[in-house]
mmCIF file of C-alpha atoms in Angstrom:
data_model
loop_
_atom_site.group_PDB
_atom_site.id
_atom_site.type_symbol
_atom_site.label_atom_id
_atom_site.label_comp_id
_atom_site.label_asym_id
_atom_site.label_seq_id
_atom_site.Cartn_x
_atom_site.Cartn_y
_atom_site.Cartn_z
ATOM 1 C CA UNK A 1 -19.990 -1.255 -12.337
ATOM 2 C CA UNK A 2 -18.347 -4.580 -12.339
ATOM 3 C CA UNK A 3 -16.144 -4.729 -9.095
ATOM 4 C CA UNK A 4 -13.081 -6.826 -8.322
ATOM 5 C CA UNK A 5 -11.792 -7.026 -4.777
ATOM 6 C CA UNK A 6 -8.036 -8.054 -4.444
ATOM 7 C CA UNK A 7 -7.146 -9.213 -0.973
ATOM 8 C CA UNK A 8 -3.375 -9.755 -0.336
ATOM 9 C CA UNK A 9 -2.545 -12.109 2.652
ATOM 10 C CA UNK A 10 0.159 -13.724 4.473
ATOM 11 C CA UNK A 11 -0.213 -15.842 7.697
ATOM 12 C CA UNK A 12 -3.440 -14.198 8.816
ATOM 13 C CA UNK A 13 -6.018 -16.949 8.581
ATOM 14 C CA UNK A 14 -8.343 -15.677 11.349
ATOM 15 C CA UNK A 15 -8.353 -12.126 10.157
ATOM 16 C CA UNK A 16 -8.805 -13.019 6.508
ATOM 17 C CA UNK A 17 -11.696 -15.170 7.585
ATOM 18 C CA UNK A 18 -13.500 -12.018 8.950
ATOM 19 C CA UNK A 19 -12.548 -9.889 5.877
ATOM 20 C CA UNK A 20 -14.062 -12.502 3.563
ATOM 21 C CA UNK A 21 -17.088 -12.878 5.672
ATOM 22 C CA UNK A 22 -17.784 -9.212 5.407
ATOM 23 C CA UNK A 23 -17.049 -9.099 1.609
ATOM 24 C CA UNK A 24 -19.479 -12.096 0.952
ATOM 25 C CA UNK A 25 -22.113 -10.299 3.186
ATOM 26 C CA UNK A 26 -21.822 -6.813 1.692
ATOM 27 C CA UNK A 27 -20.362 -7.383 -1.863
ATOM 28 C CA UNK A 28 -22.091 -10.601 -2.924
ATOM 29 C CA UNK A 29 -21.780 -9.679 -6.592
ATOM 30 C CA UNK A 30 -18.182 -8.574 -6.490
ATOM 31 C CA UNK A 31 -15.245 -10.756 -7.928
ATOM 32 C CA UNK A 32 -13.026 -11.576 -4.787
ATOM 33 C CA UNK A 33 -9.355 -12.453 -5.508
ATOM 34 C CA UNK A 34 -7.161 -13.531 -2.613
ATOM 35 C CA UNK A 35 -3.500 -13.409 -3.331
ATOM 36 C CA UNK A 36 -1.638 -15.654 -0.838
ATOM 37 C CA UNK A 37 2.129 -15.132 -0.040
ATOM 38 C CA UNK A 38 3.942 -18.167 1.311
ATOM 39 C CA UNK A 39 1.657 -18.873 4.246
ATOM 40 C CA UNK A 40 2.137 -21.491 6.625
ATOM 41 C CA UNK A 41 -1.092 -21.200 8.683
ATOM 42 C CA UNK A 42 -3.720 -23.015 6.602
ATOM 43 C CA UNK A 43 -4.577 -19.940 4.708
ATOM 44 C CA UNK A 44 -4.924 -21.788 1.216
ATOM 45 C CA UNK A 45 -7.441 -24.413 2.699
ATOM 46 C CA UNK A 46 -9.536 -21.481 4.156
ATOM 47 C CA UNK A 47 -9.730 -19.564 0.869
ATOM 48 C CA UNK A 48 -10.609 -22.669 -1.068
ATOM 49 C CA UNK A 49 -13.545 -23.359 1.113
ATOM 50 C CA UNK A 50 -14.939 -19.969 1.661
ATOM 51 C CA UNK A 51 -17.866 -19.092 -0.392
ATOM 52 C CA UNK A 52 -16.950 -15.394 -0.859
ATOM 53 C CA UNK A 53 -13.535 -16.226 -2.677
ATOM 54 C CA UNK A 54 -13.609 -16.440 -6.574
ATOM 55 C CA UNK A 55 -10.044 -16.857 -7.135
ATOM 56 C CA UNK A 56 -6.942 -17.888 -5.175
ATOM 57 C CA UNK A 57 -3.484 -16.772 -6.486
ATOM 58 C CA UNK A 58 -0.460 -18.562 -4.597
ATOM 59 C CA UNK A 59 2.894 -16.481 -4.896
ATOM 60 C CA UNK A 60 6.209 -17.643 -3.548
ATOM 61 C CA UNK A 61 7.266 -14.001 -2.902
ATOM 62 C CA UNK A 62 6.901 -12.215 0.522
ATOM 63 C CA UNK A 63 6.181 -8.828 -1.181
ATOM 64 C CA UNK A 64 2.804 -7.018 -0.588
ATOM 65 C CA UNK A 65 3.165 -5.121 -3.796
ATOM 66 C CA UNK A 66 3.989 -8.148 -5.824
ATOM 67 C CA UNK A 67 0.635 -9.748 -4.462
ATOM 68 C CA UNK A 68 -1.364 -6.601 -5.101
ATOM 69 C CA UNK A 69 -0.024 -6.384 -8.735
ATOM 70 C CA UNK A 70 -0.660 -10.123 -9.106
ATOM 71 C CA UNK A 71 -4.339 -9.519 -8.077
ATOM 72 C CA UNK A 72 -4.511 -6.514 -10.485
ATOM 73 C CA UNK A 73 -3.298 -8.640 -13.624
ATOM 74 C CA UNK A 74 -5.658 -11.403 -12.760
ATOM 75 C CA UNK A 75 -8.818 -9.097 -11.821
ATOM 76 C CA UNK A 76 -11.561 -8.843 -14.604
ATOM 77 C CA UNK A 77 -13.673 -5.842 -13.309
ATOM 78 C CA UNK A 78 -13.755 -2.431 -14.678
ATOM 79 C CA UNK A 79 -13.262 -1.202 -11.010
ATOM 80 C CA UNK A 80 -10.438 -2.903 -8.930
ATOM 81 C CA UNK A 81 -10.275 -2.480 -5.139
ATOM 82 C CA UNK A 82 -7.641 -3.485 -2.739
ATOM 83 C CA UNK A 83 -8.733 -4.362 0.732
ATOM 84 C CA UNK A 84 -6.259 -5.518 3.498
ATOM 85 C CA UNK A 85 -6.604 -9.002 5.003
ATOM 86 C CA UNK A 86 -7.245 -7.074 8.374
ATOM 87 C CA UNK A 87 -10.078 -5.034 7.255
ATOM 88 C CA UNK A 88 -13.816 -5.406 7.339
ATOM 89 C CA UNK A 89 -15.861 -3.444 4.840
ATOM 90 C CA UNK A 90 -18.503 -1.273 6.628
ATOM 91 C CA UNK A 91 -22.209 -0.824 5.582
ATOM 92 C CA UNK A 92 -22.317 1.905 2.846
ATOM 93 C CA UNK A 93 -18.778 0.889 1.286
ATOM 94 C CA UNK A 94 -20.216 -0.170 -1.988
ATOM 95 C CA UNK A 95 -22.672 2.611 -2.365
ATOM 96 C CA UNK A 96 -20.098 5.176 -1.698
ATOM 97 C CA UNK A 97 -17.889 3.653 -4.165
ATOM 98 C CA UNK A 98 -20.511 3.384 -6.781
ATOM 99 C CA UNK A 99 -21.653 7.015 -6.303
ATOM 100 C CA UNK A 100 -17.991 8.102 -6.626
ATOM 101 C CA UNK A 101 -17.418 6.101 -9.710
ATOM 102 C CA UNK A 102 -20.697 7.356 -11.296
ATOM 103 C CA UNK A 103 -19.612 10.918 -10.582
ATOM 104 C CA UNK A 104 -16.475 10.210 -12.616
ATOM 105 C CA UNK A 105 -13.958 9.479 -9.882
ATOM 106 C CA UNK A 106 -10.532 8.086 -10.849
ATOM 107 C CA UNK A 107 -9.536 6.698 -7.567
ATOM 108 C CA UNK A 108 -11.812 6.319 -4.585
ATOM 109 C CA UNK A 109 -10.326 6.215 -1.091
ATOM 110 C CA UNK A 110 -11.888 6.413 2.559
ATOM 111 C CA UNK A 111 -11.184 6.257 6.205
ATOM 112 C CA UNK A 112 -9.749 3.218 8.135
ATOM 113 C CA UNK A 113 -11.448 3.027 11.395
ATOM 114 C CA UNK A 114 -9.376 1.262 14.189
ATOM 115 C CA UNK A 115 -10.880 -0.223 17.362
ATOM 116 C CA UNK A 116 -9.856 1.415 20.636
ATOM 117 C CA UNK A 117 -11.161 1.317 24.189
ATOM 118 C CA UNK A 118 -14.341 2.829 24.175
ATOM 119 C CA UNK A 119 -14.886 3.095 20.440
ATOM 120 C CA UNK A 120 -13.104 3.549 17.320
ATOM 121 C CA UNK A 121 -10.748 6.163 15.593
ATOM 122 C CA UNK A 122 -11.119 7.482 12.181
ATOM 123 C CA UNK A 123 -8.287 8.038 9.732
ATOM 124 C CA UNK A 124 -8.877 11.514 8.132
ATOM 125 C CA UNK A 125 -8.022 12.559 4.516
ATOM 126 C CA UNK A 126 -4.363 13.527 4.219
ATOM 127 C CA UNK A 127 -3.093 15.890 1.633
ATOM 128 C CA UNK A 128 0.119 17.624 0.876
ATOM 129 C CA UNK A 129 1.663 19.811 -1.821
ATOM 130 C CA UNK A 130 4.972 18.534 -3.047
ATOM 131 C CA UNK A 131 7.247 20.570 -5.653
ATOM 132 C CA UNK A 132 3.964 22.329 -6.730
ATOM 133 C CA UNK A 133 1.968 18.950 -6.925
ATOM 134 C CA UNK A 134 -1.245 18.508 -4.921
ATOM 135 C CA UNK A 135 -1.157 14.888 -3.571
ATOM 136 C CA UNK A 136 -4.100 13.148 -1.794
ATOM 137 C CA UNK A 137 -2.823 9.987 0.158
ATOM 138 C CA UNK A 138 -4.560 6.797 0.812
ATOM 139 C CA UNK A 139 -4.421 3.768 2.675
ATOM 140 C CA UNK A 140 -3.357 0.865 0.291
ATOM 141 C CA UNK A 141 -5.692 -1.437 2.121
ATOM 142 C CA UNK A 142 -8.860 0.386 1.405
ATOM 143 C CA UNK A 143 -8.548 1.966 -2.126
ATOM 144 C CA UNK A 144 -10.382 1.240 -5.552
ATOM 145 C CA UNK A 145 -9.222 2.342 -9.064
ATOM 146 C CA UNK A 146 -10.890 2.404 -12.405
ATOM 147 C CA UNK A 147 -9.255 -0.111 -14.346
ATOM 148 C CA UNK A 148 -7.883 2.229 -16.927
ATOM 149 C CA UNK A 149 -6.175 4.378 -14.103
ATOM 150 C CA UNK A 150 -4.653 1.278 -12.448
ATOM 151 C CA UNK A 151 -3.337 0.211 -15.839
ATOM 152 C CA UNK A 152 -1.954 3.540 -16.340
ATOM 153 C CA UNK A 153 -0.177 3.425 -13.052
ATOM 154 C CA UNK A 154 0.982 -0.222 -13.947
ATOM 155 C CA UNK A 155 0.069 -1.048 -10.500
ATOM 156 C CA UNK A 156 2.311 -0.621 -7.437
ATOM 157 C CA UNK A 157 6.210 -0.267 -7.536
ATOM 158 C CA UNK A 158 7.472 -3.730 -6.208
ATOM 159 C CA UNK A 159 10.675 -2.120 -5.119
ATOM 160 C CA UNK A 160 9.197 -0.796 -2.077
ATOM 161 C CA UNK A 161 8.537 -2.865 0.817
ATOM 162 C CA UNK A 162 6.693 -0.188 2.593
ATOM 163 C CA UNK A 163 5.003 3.081 1.344
ATOM 164 C CA UNK A 164 3.945 1.960 -2.085
ATOM 165 C CA UNK A 165 0.543 3.449 -1.591
ATOM 166 C CA UNK A 166 2.133 7.063 -0.944
ATOM 167 C CA UNK A 167 4.434 6.404 -4.136
ATOM 168 C CA UNK A 168 1.107 5.732 -5.994
ATOM 169 C CA UNK A 169 -0.481 8.785 -4.840
ATOM 170 C CA UNK A 170 2.427 11.003 -5.877
ATOM 171 C CA UNK A 171 2.236 9.212 -9.312
ATOM 172 C CA UNK A 172 -1.490 9.773 -9.610
ATOM 173 C CA UNK A 173 -0.978 13.385 -8.953
ATOM 174 C CA UNK A 174 1.805 13.741 -11.413
ATOM 175 C CA UNK A 175 -0.589 12.122 -14.199
ATOM 176 C CA UNK A 176 -3.364 14.412 -13.087
ATOM 177 C CA UNK A 177 -5.804 11.732 -11.663
ATOM 178 C CA UNK A 178 -7.838 12.663 -8.687
ATOM 179 C CA UNK A 179 -8.557 10.820 -5.704
ATOM 180 C CA UNK A 180 -11.998 11.047 -4.460
ATOM 181 C CA UNK A 181 -12.321 10.875 -0.735
ATOM 182 C CA UNK A 182 -15.651 9.380 0.761
ATOM 183 C CA UNK A 183 -16.121 9.134 4.478
ATOM 184 C CA UNK A 184 -18.672 6.088 4.003
ATOM 185 C CA UNK A 185 -15.957 4.341 1.847
ATOM 186 C CA UNK A 186 -14.695 2.890 5.146
ATOM 187 C CA UNK A 187 -13.330 -0.220 6.719
ATOM 188 C CA UNK A 188 -12.670 -1.465 10.084
ATOM 189 C CA UNK A 189 -9.377 -2.652 11.090
ATOM 190 C CA UNK A 190 -8.979 -4.225 14.513
ATOM 191 C CA UNK A 191 -5.519 -5.345 14.303
ATOM 192 C CA UNK A 192 -3.695 -2.873 12.211
ATOM 193 C CA UNK A 193 -2.542 -3.433 8.643
ATOM 194 C CA UNK A 194 0.371 -5.512 9.127
ATOM 195 C CA UNK A 195 0.735 -7.371 5.756
ATOM 196 C CA UNK A 196 3.729 -5.090 4.835
ATOM 197 C CA UNK A 197 5.273 -5.610 8.289
ATOM 198 C CA UNK A 198 4.789 -9.425 7.836
ATOM 199 C CA UNK A 199 6.193 -9.524 4.247
ATOM 200 C CA UNK A 200 9.143 -7.560 5.456
ATOM 201 C CA UNK A 201 9.979 -9.791 8.536
ATOM 202 C CA UNK A 202 12.610 -11.395 6.380
ATOM 203 C CA UNK A 203 14.477 -8.260 5.479
ATOM 204 C CA UNK A 204 17.865 -7.454 6.875
ATOM 205 C CA UNK A 205 17.347 -3.690 6.846
ATOM 206 C CA UNK A 206 16.326 -2.088 10.266
ATOM 207 C CA UNK A 207 12.717 -0.544 10.236
ATOM 208 C CA UNK A 208 14.080 2.839 10.346
ATOM 209 C CA UNK A 209 16.355 1.984 7.333
ATOM 210 C CA UNK A 210 13.297 0.759 5.371
ATOM 211 C CA UNK A 211 11.362 3.826 6.137
ATOM 212 C CA UNK A 212 13.795 6.264 4.972
ATOM 213 C CA UNK A 213 14.801 4.114 2.070
ATOM 214 C CA UNK A 214 11.265 4.158 0.841
ATOM 215 C CA UNK A 215 10.923 7.933 1.485
ATOM 216 C CA UNK A 216 14.402 8.662 -0.480
ATOM 217 C CA UNK A 217 13.372 6.354 -3.271
ATOM 218 C CA UNK A 218 9.887 7.733 -3.836
ATOM 219 C CA UNK A 219 10.904 11.478 -3.504
ATOM 220 C CA UNK A 220 13.861 11.033 -6.062
ATOM 221 C CA UNK A 221 12.073 8.747 -8.387
ATOM 222 C CA UNK A 222 9.029 11.104 -8.508
ATOM 223 C CA UNK A 223 10.725 14.518 -8.268
ATOM 224 C CA UNK A 224 14.589 14.091 -8.953
ATOM 225 C CA UNK A 225 17.025 16.235 -7.191
ATOM 226 C CA UNK A 226 15.222 19.282 -5.726
ATOM 227 C CA UNK A 227 16.088 21.430 -2.706
ATOM 228 C CA UNK A 228 12.566 21.438 -1.477
ATOM 229 C CA UNK A 229 12.325 17.779 -1.812
ATOM 230 C CA UNK A 230 15.735 17.186 0.107
ATOM 231 C CA UNK A 231 14.417 19.458 2.893
ATOM 232 C CA UNK A 232 11.253 17.544 3.101
ATOM 233 C CA UNK A 233 13.159 14.384 3.790
ATOM 234 C CA UNK A 234 15.601 16.123 6.141
ATOM 235 C CA UNK A 235 12.655 17.543 8.071
ATOM 236 C CA UNK A 236 11.186 14.125 8.481
ATOM 237 C CA UNK A 237 14.534 12.664 9.720
ATOM 238 C CA UNK A 238 15.019 15.787 12.240
ATOM 239 C CA UNK A 239 11.445 15.097 13.664
ATOM 240 C CA UNK A 240 12.016 11.328 14.309
ATOM 241 C CA UNK A 241 15.495 12.175 15.715
ATOM 242 C CA UNK A 242 14.071 14.447 18.110
ATOM 243 C CA UNK A 243 11.350 11.914 19.173
ATOM 244 C CA UNK A 244 14.054 9.255 19.623
ATOM 245 C CA UNK A 245 16.260 11.552 21.568
ATOM 246 C CA UNK A 246 13.318 12.269 23.897
ATOM 247 C CA UNK A 247 13.016 8.589 24.333
ATOM 248 C CA UNK A 248 16.672 8.358 25.283
ATOM 249 C CA UNK A 249 16.547 11.128 27.849
ATOM 250 C CA UNK A 250 13.478 9.750 29.082
ATOM 251 C CA UNK A 251 15.077 6.345 29.807
ATOM 252 C CA UNK A 252 12.880 4.421 27.300
ATOM 253 C CA UNK A 253 15.688 3.812 24.705
ATOM 254 C CA UNK A 254 19.429 3.086 24.988
ATOM 255 C CA UNK A 255 21.826 5.835 23.411
ATOM 256 C CA UNK A 256 23.338 3.004 21.405
ATOM 257 C CA UNK A 257 19.947 2.263 19.838
ATOM 258 C CA UNK A 258 19.602 5.957 18.888
ATOM 259 C CA UNK A 259 22.841 6.034 17.192
ATOM 260 C CA UNK A 260 22.222 2.877 15.382
ATOM 261 C CA UNK A 261 18.763 4.216 14.264
ATOM 262 C CA UNK A 262 20.515 7.522 12.969
ATOM 263 C CA UNK A 263 22.925 5.389 10.993
ATOM 264 C CA UNK A 264 19.991 3.512 9.474
ATOM 265 C CA UNK A 265 18.280 6.589 8.554
ATOM 266 C CA UNK A 266 21.199 8.080 6.893
ATOM 267 C CA UNK A 267 22.099 4.800 4.763
ATOM 268 C CA UNK A 268 18.560 4.337 3.981
ATOM 269 C CA UNK A 269 17.989 7.820 2.582
ATOM 270 C CA UNK A 270 21.180 7.433 0.584
ATOM 271 C CA UNK A 271 20.301 3.997 -0.894
ATOM 272 C CA UNK A 272 16.908 5.100 -1.460
ATOM 273 C CA UNK A 273 17.937 8.440 -3.373
ATOM 274 C CA UNK A 274 20.380 6.430 -5.528
ATOM 275 C CA UNK A 275 17.784 3.853 -6.524
ATOM 276 C CA UNK A 276 14.889 6.316 -6.891
ATOM 277 C CA UNK A 277 17.168 8.202 -9.507
ATOM 278 C CA UNK A 278 18.030 5.085 -11.176
ATOM 279 C CA UNK A 279 14.344 4.218 -11.416
ATOM 280 C CA UNK A 280 13.551 7.581 -12.766
ATOM 281 C CA UNK A 281 16.071 7.300 -15.496
ATOM 282 C CA UNK A 282 14.561 3.656 -16.306
ATOM 283 C CA UNK A 283 11.041 4.901 -16.560
ATOM 284 C CA UNK A 284 10.890 8.519 -17.818
ATOM 285 C CA UNK A 285 7.185 8.306 -18.548
ATOM 286 C CA UNK A 286 4.636 10.168 -16.266
ATOM 287 C CA UNK A 287 3.702 6.702 -14.359
ATOM 288 C CA UNK A 288 7.258 6.454 -13.031
ATOM 289 C CA UNK A 289 7.019 2.645 -12.425
ATOM 290 C CA UNK A 290 10.053 0.583 -13.636
ATOM 291 C CA UNK A 291 8.883 -2.308 -11.116
ATOM 292 C CA UNK A 292 5.081 -2.542 -12.001
ATOM 293 C CA UNK A 293 2.694 -5.071 -13.543
ATOM 294 C CA UNK A 294 4.119 -5.075 -16.940
ATOM 295 C CA UNK A 295 7.698 -5.861 -15.992
ATOM 296 C CA UNK A 296 6.626 -9.051 -14.118
ATOM 297 C CA UNK A 297 4.474 -10.866 -16.821
ATOM 298 C CA UNK A 298 6.768 -14.041 -16.054
ATOM 299 C CA UNK A 299 5.741 -14.141 -12.418
ATOM 300 C CA UNK A 300 5.619 -17.562 -11.026
ATOM 301 C CA UNK A 301 2.264 -18.239 -9.322
ATOM 302 C CA UNK A 302 -0.559 -20.638 -9.209
ATOM 303 C CA UNK A 303 -4.113 -20.018 -9.728
ATOM 304 C CA UNK A 304 -7.038 -21.871 -8.148
ATOM 305 C CA UNK A 305 -10.816 -21.203 -8.490
ATOM 306 C CA UNK A 306 -12.555 -22.443 -5.386
#
C-alpha cells in the first residue's frame, strides 16, 4: 500500500505542527501533502521546515474542498487519506487502514476522539437510509480512499462550504461503494475540526443559511425532488426551530435572532435546492459532482517540495 495523506490547513500553525509531528512519527513512509489556504500566520514556513511534509501546495482560495481536491490531484499514492490540521493520528491508525484495504475496502473511516474534562469522547459510526439508499457517513478529516474510488467520485464538491463529506457519503452509496468503519482508524482532535469554519468566515451567508443551503443542495442533487427527501429537510428544520425556540423561552436567545435564523433557513433551503437541481442536470452520471477535480484543472496554485 502506497499511502498519501492530504492535510488541508488555514491559519492553524500550532495545531498543524502537532498533526505533522504525529504523521512523521506514526506514518514515516507516507507521502504527506499540506494544502495551505491563504494563511497569514507563518504556516508556509513551518511546512517547509517540517521533516514530515513532502509537498506544500499554496492556494489562493479559502475553500476546504478546493484544498482537498488540489491535494487529491497532486497525490501519488494508491490510497489517499484526508486528515484535518487539528487531528493527531493515533497508534493503530495505519494498521487498521492497511487491514481494511487488504480486505478489499473501498473507503475507510473511523472515530474522531475529542478531548473533554476527564477523558475523551468517541464519534460513533453514523448510518442512514435515504430514498432506499444505505449511507454510511464519515468525518472528512479522517477518511481514506482507494485512488480509483476517489477518482470515480471526482473528489469533493467545491460548491459546498460545509457538509461535503456527507455529500460524498451519499454519492459513494449511489455508486455502490462501501465505507469500512474501523474503530482503530482513529484520530484525536483537541480543538475541533474548524477548517471549514475558518474557510467560511468570509461568507456573507449566516451559519444557519449555510447549513440548510448545503442540506438542500446535497439532497436535491443526489435524489431529485422526492416527497421523502423534502420531509427529511423539513424534519431537520423543525427540530432546529424547536431547539432555538427553547433557547428564546429560556432567555438565551432574542426572538429577533430566532426570526432571523428562520429566514436564513428558508432562503438557504430554497437556494440549495435550486442549485442542487441545476447540479443534478449538469452531471447526470452516478458520481453527481459537477464541481470536482476534473472541472478545476486550471486551478491557480504554487507547489513546493520542502
